[in-house]
Each structure stands twice: as structure tokens, then as C-alpha cells.
Amino acid sequence: MTPKDIDWSNLGFGYIKTDKRFVANYKDGKWDDGALIEDENITMNECACVLQYAQTCFEGLKAYRTENGDVVCFRPDLNAKRMADSCERMKMPVFPEDKFVEAVKAVVKANADWVPPYGTGASLYLRPYMFGSNAVIGVKPATEFQFRIFATPVGPYFKGGVKPLTIRTCDFDRAAPKGTGHIKAGLNYAMSLYAIVDAHECGYDENVYLDSATRTYIEETGGANVLFVTKDNKVVTPKSDTILPSITRRSLMQVAADYLGLETEQRKVRLDEVSDFVECGLCGTAAVISPVGRIVDGDNVITFSSGMEKMGPTIQKLYDTLTGIQMGRIPAPEGWICKI
């Protein structure tokens, strides 16, 4: 497939091979210079640490074509910092944050023809990731690693408009209090696969996890942070050491305060107070905000007053403002937009 063959307005959310990807290798205690290559396949030893002990972490961000034709990325420096934190927790060498941003720019430039036209709802999704590549049979960290970034054009996460989701509280735990819930490690997502397939088979769109210690507080879903809106229009997000620090959530909270003049709060959110909120949303790179219309907790069904037909008014304003910033329709805070 080539860019000219794509119907951008009807593009799905899946992998399409593009022209170039960035690859750098760590060996003998240092990173090489890295390079852009054409081959999308990876060859490794059958005993590679990533295959045996899941020593891998990743990031996700997008490149957009703005209203005036510029190609930009949204806050890649925060992805670089979060990946550094993930690497430190997973006993992996940190890929320098400045070189991370440089590699992101290089991949976007090399695949510029794959950045969708403005107004199509599509974008160029970027996946930086790292894994232990040498053979390891005893339980220990690898000594050799590979860092890569590939790009793939994707359509809007929701086809045919955004409909509020129905999610359920999950019987499984997402992360232990001193585990890896606060980093973007592949193992966190592997353990959620059984639960998400089961949720879909039971008619739910997603799981929302509770804290594993007391099963009293809202944490996050399998792939997104949660935010709530109170009756007096305060935007509230759960606080926990086991929640992944979402860049989208962080940005939305600043948009709420600085652009919309709303009060914001990050605190522990009890499950038994969720029915007091009037709106709920899941926030992440893929969809920015996915509205939630209903949370099912066993026999207790919590339906938010914003309803099951459309986004609530406050979440809609948050969505419109942040996407407006990303697409160049609204002036961005300093440092948010990285022009390629």
C-alpha cells in the first residue's frame, strides 16, 4: 500500500507499513547512533529476554497535519520522560530523552507522505518501544537492548461518531501497590487481555479496575485514565501510585483550568461516590476522551446524567479544546506543540 491508495476519511485503527522506522542498539554499555531503516521485521535469538521474561516497555503518540499545513507532534518530551521512568523501573538502559525526541522527528520526516490530510480525522501514530534482545535463560535483566520507533497512519478511534461506553468494575487486579502500574510496560497490558476479552464477551466496552489493596478506590481502565465531572462542574481524576501518568489526562486537566476556567482536583475517588458525578470519560492518546455513560458494579448500575447518546457538555468542551490545540485551531501553551 502507498499513501495515494489510502481513503483517509475511512481509514481504520490498525497497522499499515510505512517507509522508514528508527532503530538503535545498546551493547557493551552504550547506545549506537541509530539509523532509519526500511525493514519492518525483527530477528532475534529464541532465548531473547523479551521473549522469556517480557522485559519491554513502550510509548504512543501521534503526528498531525494542522489547519495551516504544518506537521506537528504533541508533547513528545513527556513521552521521552515517561519512557525513561519505565526503563529505570524495568532495569533497562534509558534512551536519552533529547535523542528520543530527535528520533521521533526523524521518523515523522521520513514518513511525511503518510501524515493524513487535515480534516480527515486521521493521524500518524508513532510507537516507540524497547526490549531486551540478547539470550537470557536465568531470571535476570538483559545486557543488550534495541530501541525502535515505527509509524502507521490510523483513522479516528471511533467510527460514525462517539457513543458513550458501558464499562464494568473488574474482578481482577490491574496492579499491586508496589508493582508496575505506574509505568508503560508490556506486561501490564498482557495481564489485561483476558479481562478485556471477557468484558467484550459479556457486552461491556471496557473494565475499570479498583485498587488491589482495598478494592475501594477507582484506579483506571486497561488502557486509559479516568476523569469525572461533579455537579458543580469540577473536573476530578483519581490519584494513585499505581496509575499510569497519562499525558492526555495531564493536558486535559490544564486545559480545564487554564482554558475553560474550571476547578480541577486529583484525589482518591471512592467507588461508592461515583454515582454523585454527572459525567465520566476515559482519556488517552487514541481517542483523547471516550465518554462513559454507564458503570456496572455487580448488581449496581450507575448511569451518568449526561446519558448514553452523546458526550456530556463539559467533556465535549474538553475534547474540542484539546483537539483544537493539537490541530492548530487554538493557540497552544508554550512547549506543547513540536513542529516537524
Coordinates of C-alpha atoms in Angstrom, one line a residue:
M1 CA 0.0 0.0 0.0
T2 CA 1.1 3.6 -0.7
P3 CA -0.2 6.9 0.7
K4 CA -2.1 7.6 -2.5
D5 CA -4.0 4.4 -2.2
I6 CA -5.5 5.3 1.2
D7 CA -9.0 6.6 1.7
W8 CA -8.0 8.8 4.5
S9 CA -11.6 9.6 5.7
N10 CA -12.4 5.9 6.0
L11 CA -9.1 4.7 7.5
G12 CA -9.3 2.2 10.3
F13 CA -7.3 1.9 13.5
G14 CA -4.7 -0.7 12.6
Y15 CA -1.1 -1.3 11.4
I16 CA 0.0 -0.2 7.9
K17 CA 3.7 -0.5 6.9
T18 CA 5.3 2.9 6.2
D19 CA 8.6 3.7 4.6
K20 CA 11.0 4.1 7.5
R21 CA 11.5 3.2 11.1
F22 CA 14.2 4.2 13.6
V23 CA 16.4 1.5 15.2
A24 CA 19.2 1.9 17.8
N25 CA 21.1 -0.9 19.7
Y26 CA 22.6 -1.0 23.1
K27 CA 25.6 -3.2 23.6
D28 CA 28.7 -3.1 25.8
G29 CA 27.2 -0.4 28.0
K30 CA 26.4 2.2 25.3
W31 CA 23.9 3.1 22.6
D32 CA 25.0 3.3 19.0
D33 CA 24.0 6.2 16.8
G34 CA 20.9 4.5 15.5
A35 CA 19.5 4.8 11.9
L36 CA 16.4 4.9 9.8
I37 CA 15.8 1.5 8.1
E38 CA 13.2 0.0 5.7
D39 CA 12.9 -3.5 7.1
E40 CA 9.9 -3.8 9.5
N41 CA 10.9 -7.3 10.7
I42 CA 12.9 -8.1 13.7
T43 CA 15.3 -11.1 14.0
M44 CA 16.4 -12.2 17.5
N45 CA 17.5 -15.2 19.4
E46 CA 14.9 -17.7 20.5
C47 CA 16.0 -17.1 24.1
A48 CA 15.9 -13.3 23.9
C49 CA 15.0 -11.8 27.3
V50 CA 11.9 -10.1 25.9
L51 CA 10.5 -13.5 24.8
Q52 CA 11.3 -15.2 28.1
Y53 CA 10.7 -12.6 30.7
A54 CA 8.8 -9.8 29.0
Q55 CA 11.5 -7.1 29.5
T56 CA 9.9 -4.4 27.3
C57 CA 8.2 -1.1 27.5
F58 CA 6.7 1.3 25.0
E59 CA 5.1 4.7 24.3
G60 CA 2.4 6.0 22.0
L61 CA 2.0 9.4 20.4
K62 CA 0.7 11.0 17.2
A63 CA 1.8 13.3 14.4
Y64 CA -0.9 15.6 12.9
R65 CA -1.3 17.9 9.9
T66 CA -2.6 21.2 11.3
E67 CA -5.1 23.6 9.8
N68 CA -2.2 25.7 8.2
G69 CA -0.5 22.6 6.8
D70 CA 2.2 22.2 9.4
V71 CA 3.1 18.7 10.6
V72 CA 3.4 18.5 14.4
C73 CA 3.6 16.2 17.4
F74 CA 2.0 16.7 20.7
R75 CA 4.3 16.9 23.7
P76 CA 6.9 14.3 22.7
D77 CA 9.2 15.4 25.5
L78 CA 6.7 14.0 28.0
N79 CA 6.7 10.6 26.2
A80 CA 10.5 10.6 26.4
K81 CA 10.4 11.3 30.2
R82 CA 7.8 8.6 30.8
M83 CA 9.7 6.1 28.8
A84 CA 12.9 6.9 30.8
D85 CA 10.9 6.2 34.0
S86 CA 9.7 2.9 32.6
C87 CA 13.2 1.9 31.6
E88 CA 14.6 2.6 35.1
R89 CA 11.8 0.5 36.7
M90 CA 12.4 -2.4 34.2
K91 CA 16.2 -2.3 34.6
M92 CA 16.7 -1.2 31.0
P93 CA 19.1 1.5 29.8
V94 CA 17.4 4.9 29.3
F95 CA 17.5 6.1 25.7
P96 CA 18.5 9.7 26.1
E97 CA 15.4 12.0 26.2
D98 CA 16.8 14.5 23.7
K99 CA 17.7 11.7 21.3
F100 CA 14.2 10.2 21.8
V101 CA 12.6 13.5 20.5
E102 CA 15.1 13.7 17.7
A103 CA 14.3 10.1 16.6
V104 CA 10.5 10.9 16.7
K105 CA 11.1 13.9 14.4
A106 CA 13.3 11.8 12.1
V107 CA 10.6 9.1 11.7
V108 CA 7.9 11.7 11.0
K109 CA 10.0 13.4 8.4
A110 CA 10.9 10.1 6.8
N111 CA 7.2 9.2 6.6
A112 CA 5.8 12.7 5.9
D113 CA 3.7 11.4 2.9
W114 CA 1.9 9.2 5.4
V115 CA 0.7 12.0 7.6
P116 CA -3.0 12.3 6.8
P117 CA -4.5 15.5 5.4
Y118 CA -6.1 18.0 7.8
G119 CA -9.8 17.5 8.4
T120 CA -9.9 13.7 7.8
G121 CA -9.9 12.7 11.4
A122 CA -6.8 10.6 10.8
S123 CA -3.3 10.9 12.1
L124 CA 0.2 9.2 12.0
Y125 CA 0.5 7.1 15.1
L126 CA 4.1 6.6 16.5
R127 CA 5.1 3.7 18.6
P128 CA 8.5 4.0 20.4
Y129 CA 9.5 0.8 22.2
M130 CA 12.4 -1.0 23.7
F131 CA 13.2 -4.6 24.5
G132 CA 15.9 -6.9 25.9
S133 CA 17.4 -8.6 22.9
N134 CA 20.1 -11.0 24.0
A135 CA 19.7 -14.6 25.1
V136 CA 18.8 -14.9 28.9
I137 CA 17.8 -18.2 30.4
G138 CA 18.3 -17.3 34.1
V139 CA 15.9 -14.8 35.6
K140 CA 17.9 -11.6 35.2
P141 CA 17.9 -8.4 33.0
A142 CA 19.2 -8.5 29.5
T143 CA 22.6 -6.8 28.7
E144 CA 21.7 -5.9 25.1
F145 CA 18.6 -3.9 24.0
Q146 CA 17.0 -2.5 21.0
F147 CA 15.1 0.8 20.8
R148 CA 12.7 1.3 17.8
I149 CA 10.1 3.7 16.6
F150 CA 7.7 2.8 13.8
A151 CA 4.9 4.9 12.3
T152 CA 1.5 3.9 11.0
P153 CA -1.4 6.0 9.7
V154 CA -4.6 5.5 11.7
G155 CA -8.2 6.7 11.5
P156 CA -10.3 8.1 14.3
Y157 CA -10.7 5.7 17.2
F158 CA -14.5 5.9 16.9
K159 CA -16.2 5.4 13.6
G160 CA -19.6 7.1 13.0
G161 CA -19.4 9.4 16.0
V162 CA -18.7 9.0 19.6
K163 CA -21.2 7.0 21.7
P164 CA -20.8 6.8 25.5
L165 CA -19.3 3.5 26.7
T166 CA -20.7 1.0 29.2
I167 CA -17.9 -0.3 31.4
R168 CA -17.8 -2.6 34.4
T169 CA -15.8 -2.8 37.6
C170 CA -13.3 -5.7 37.1
D171 CA -12.9 -8.7 39.4
F172 CA -9.2 -8.9 38.5
D173 CA -6.5 -6.6 39.8
R174 CA -4.6 -4.4 37.4
A175 CA -1.5 -3.6 39.5
A176 CA -0.2 -4.2 43.0
P177 CA 0.5 -1.2 45.3
K178 CA 4.3 -1.5 44.8
G179 CA 4.1 -3.1 41.3
T180 CA 4.5 -1.7 37.8
G181 CA 1.1 0.0 37.3
H182 CA 2.8 3.5 37.1
I183 CA 4.9 2.6 34.0
K184 CA 4.1 1.7 30.4
A185 CA 5.4 -1.9 30.5
G186 CA 4.1 -4.5 28.0
L187 CA 3.5 -6.9 30.9
N188 CA 0.7 -4.6 32.3
Y189 CA -1.2 -4.9 29.1
A190 CA -0.6 -8.7 28.7
M191 CA -2.3 -9.3 32.1
S192 CA -5.4 -7.3 31.0
L193 CA -6.1 -9.2 27.8
Y194 CA -8.1 -12.0 29.5
A195 CA -10.2 -9.4 31.3
I196 CA -10.9 -7.2 28.2
V197 CA -11.9 -10.2 26.1
D198 CA -14.2 -11.4 28.9
A199 CA -15.7 -7.9 29.2
H200 CA -16.4 -7.8 25.5
E201 CA -18.0 -11.2 25.5
C202 CA -20.2 -10.1 28.4
G203 CA -21.3 -7.0 26.4
Y204 CA -19.1 -4.3 28.1
D205 CA -16.8 -1.9 26.3
E206 CA -14.0 -1.9 29.0
N207 CA -13.1 -2.7 32.5
V208 CA -12.4 -0.2 35.2
Y209 CA -10.0 -1.5 37.9
L210 CA -10.2 -0.9 41.6
D211 CA -7.2 -0.6 43.9
S212 CA -5.9 -4.1 44.7
A213 CA -5.3 -3.4 48.4
T214 CA -8.8 -2.5 49.5
R215 CA -10.9 -2.6 46.3
T216 CA -12.4 0.6 47.4
Y217 CA -11.0 3.2 45.1
I218 CA -11.2 3.8 41.3
E219 CA -7.9 3.4 39.5
E220 CA -8.0 3.3 35.7
T221 CA -9.1 1.1 32.8
G222 CA -6.9 -1.4 30.9
G223 CA -5.6 1.3 28.7
A224 CA -6.8 4.8 29.8
N225 CA -7.0 7.1 32.8
V226 CA -10.4 8.1 34.1
L227 CA -11.8 11.5 34.8
F228 CA -15.1 12.6 36.3
V229 CA -17.2 15.8 36.4
T230 CA -19.1 16.9 39.5
K231 CA -22.5 18.6 39.6
D232 CA -20.8 21.9 40.2
N233 CA -18.5 21.4 37.1
K234 CA -15.3 20.4 38.9
V235 CA -13.1 18.0 36.9
V236 CA -11.8 15.2 39.2
T237 CA -9.2 12.5 38.4
P238 CA -8.2 9.6 40.6
K239 CA -4.9 9.7 42.4
S240 CA -2.8 6.6 43.0
D241 CA 0.8 5.5 42.8
T242 CA -0.3 2.6 40.6
I243 CA -1.9 4.7 37.9
L244 CA 0.0 5.3 34.6
P245 CA 0.6 9.1 34.4
S246 CA -1.4 9.8 31.2
I247 CA 0.0 12.7 29.1
T248 CA -3.5 13.3 27.7
R249 CA -5.0 13.4 31.2
R250 CA -2.4 15.8 32.4
S251 CA -3.0 18.0 29.4
L252 CA -6.8 17.9 29.8
M253 CA -6.6 19.0 33.4
Q254 CA -4.5 22.0 32.4
V255 CA -7.0 22.8 29.6
A256 CA -9.8 22.6 32.1
A257 CA -8.2 25.1 34.5
D258 CA -6.5 27.5 32.0
Y259 CA -8.8 27.5 29.0
L260 CA -12.2 26.7 30.5
G261 CA -11.8 28.2 33.9
L262 CA -12.9 25.0 35.7
E263 CA -11.8 23.9 39.1
T264 CA -9.7 20.7 39.0
E265 CA -8.7 18.1 41.6
Q266 CA -6.6 15.0 41.7
R267 CA -7.6 12.8 44.6
K268 CA -8.6 9.3 45.7
V269 CA -12.1 8.6 44.3
R270 CA -14.1 6.0 46.1
L271 CA -16.3 3.6 44.2
D272 CA -19.3 4.4 46.4
E273 CA -19.2 8.1 45.4
V274 CA -19.1 7.6 41.6
S275 CA -22.9 7.9 41.4
D276 CA -22.5 11.5 42.6
F277 CA -20.7 12.5 39.4
V278 CA -22.6 13.7 36.4
E279 CA -20.0 12.9 33.7
C280 CA -17.3 10.4 33.2
G281 CA -14.6 9.9 30.5
L282 CA -11.6 7.8 29.6
C283 CA -8.6 9.7 28.4
G284 CA -5.7 8.6 26.3
T285 CA -3.7 9.1 23.1
A286 CA -6.0 7.1 20.8
A287 CA -9.3 8.9 21.3
V288 CA -8.4 11.9 23.6
I289 CA -11.6 11.4 25.6
S290 CA -14.0 8.5 25.4
P291 CA -17.3 9.3 27.2
V292 CA -18.7 6.8 29.7
G293 CA -22.4 6.6 30.0
R294 CA -22.7 3.7 32.5
I295 CA -20.6 1.8 35.0
V296 CA -21.8 -1.6 36.1
D297 CA -20.6 -2.8 39.5
G298 CA -22.2 -6.2 40.0
D299 CA -26.0 -5.6 40.5
N300 CA -25.4 -1.9 40.9
V301 CA -25.8 0.1 37.7
I302 CA -24.5 3.7 37.7
T303 CA -25.9 5.8 34.8
F304 CA -24.5 9.3 34.5
S305 CA -26.9 12.1 33.9
S306 CA -25.1 13.0 30.7
G307 CA -26.7 10.0 29.2
M308 CA -25.9 7.2 26.7
E309 CA -26.4 9.2 23.5
K310 CA -23.5 11.8 23.4
M311 CA -20.6 13.3 25.3
G312 CA -21.6 15.4 28.3
P313 CA -21.2 19.1 27.9
T314 CA -18.0 19.5 30.0
I315 CA -16.3 16.5 28.4
Q316 CA -17.3 17.8 25.0
K317 CA -15.7 21.2 25.8
L318 CA -12.5 19.5 27.0
Y319 CA -12.4 17.3 23.8
D320 CA -13.0 20.3 21.5
T321 CA -10.4 22.4 23.2
L322 CA -7.6 19.9 23.3
T323 CA -8.1 18.7 19.7
G324 CA -8.3 22.3 18.7
I325 CA -4.9 22.9 20.3
Q326 CA -3.5 19.8 18.6
M327 CA -4.8 20.7 15.2
G328 CA -3.7 24.3 15.4
R329 CA -7.1 25.9 15.6
I330 CA -6.5 27.1 19.2
P331 CA -3.2 28.7 20.4
A332 CA -1.2 26.1 22.4
P333 CA 0.6 26.6 25.7
E334 CA 4.4 27.0 25.3
G335 CA 6.1 23.7 24.5
W336 CA 3.1 21.7 23.8
I337 CA 3.4 21.6 20.0
C338 CA 6.6 20.2 18.4
K339 CA 6.7 21.3 14.8
I340 CA 8.3 18.9 12.5

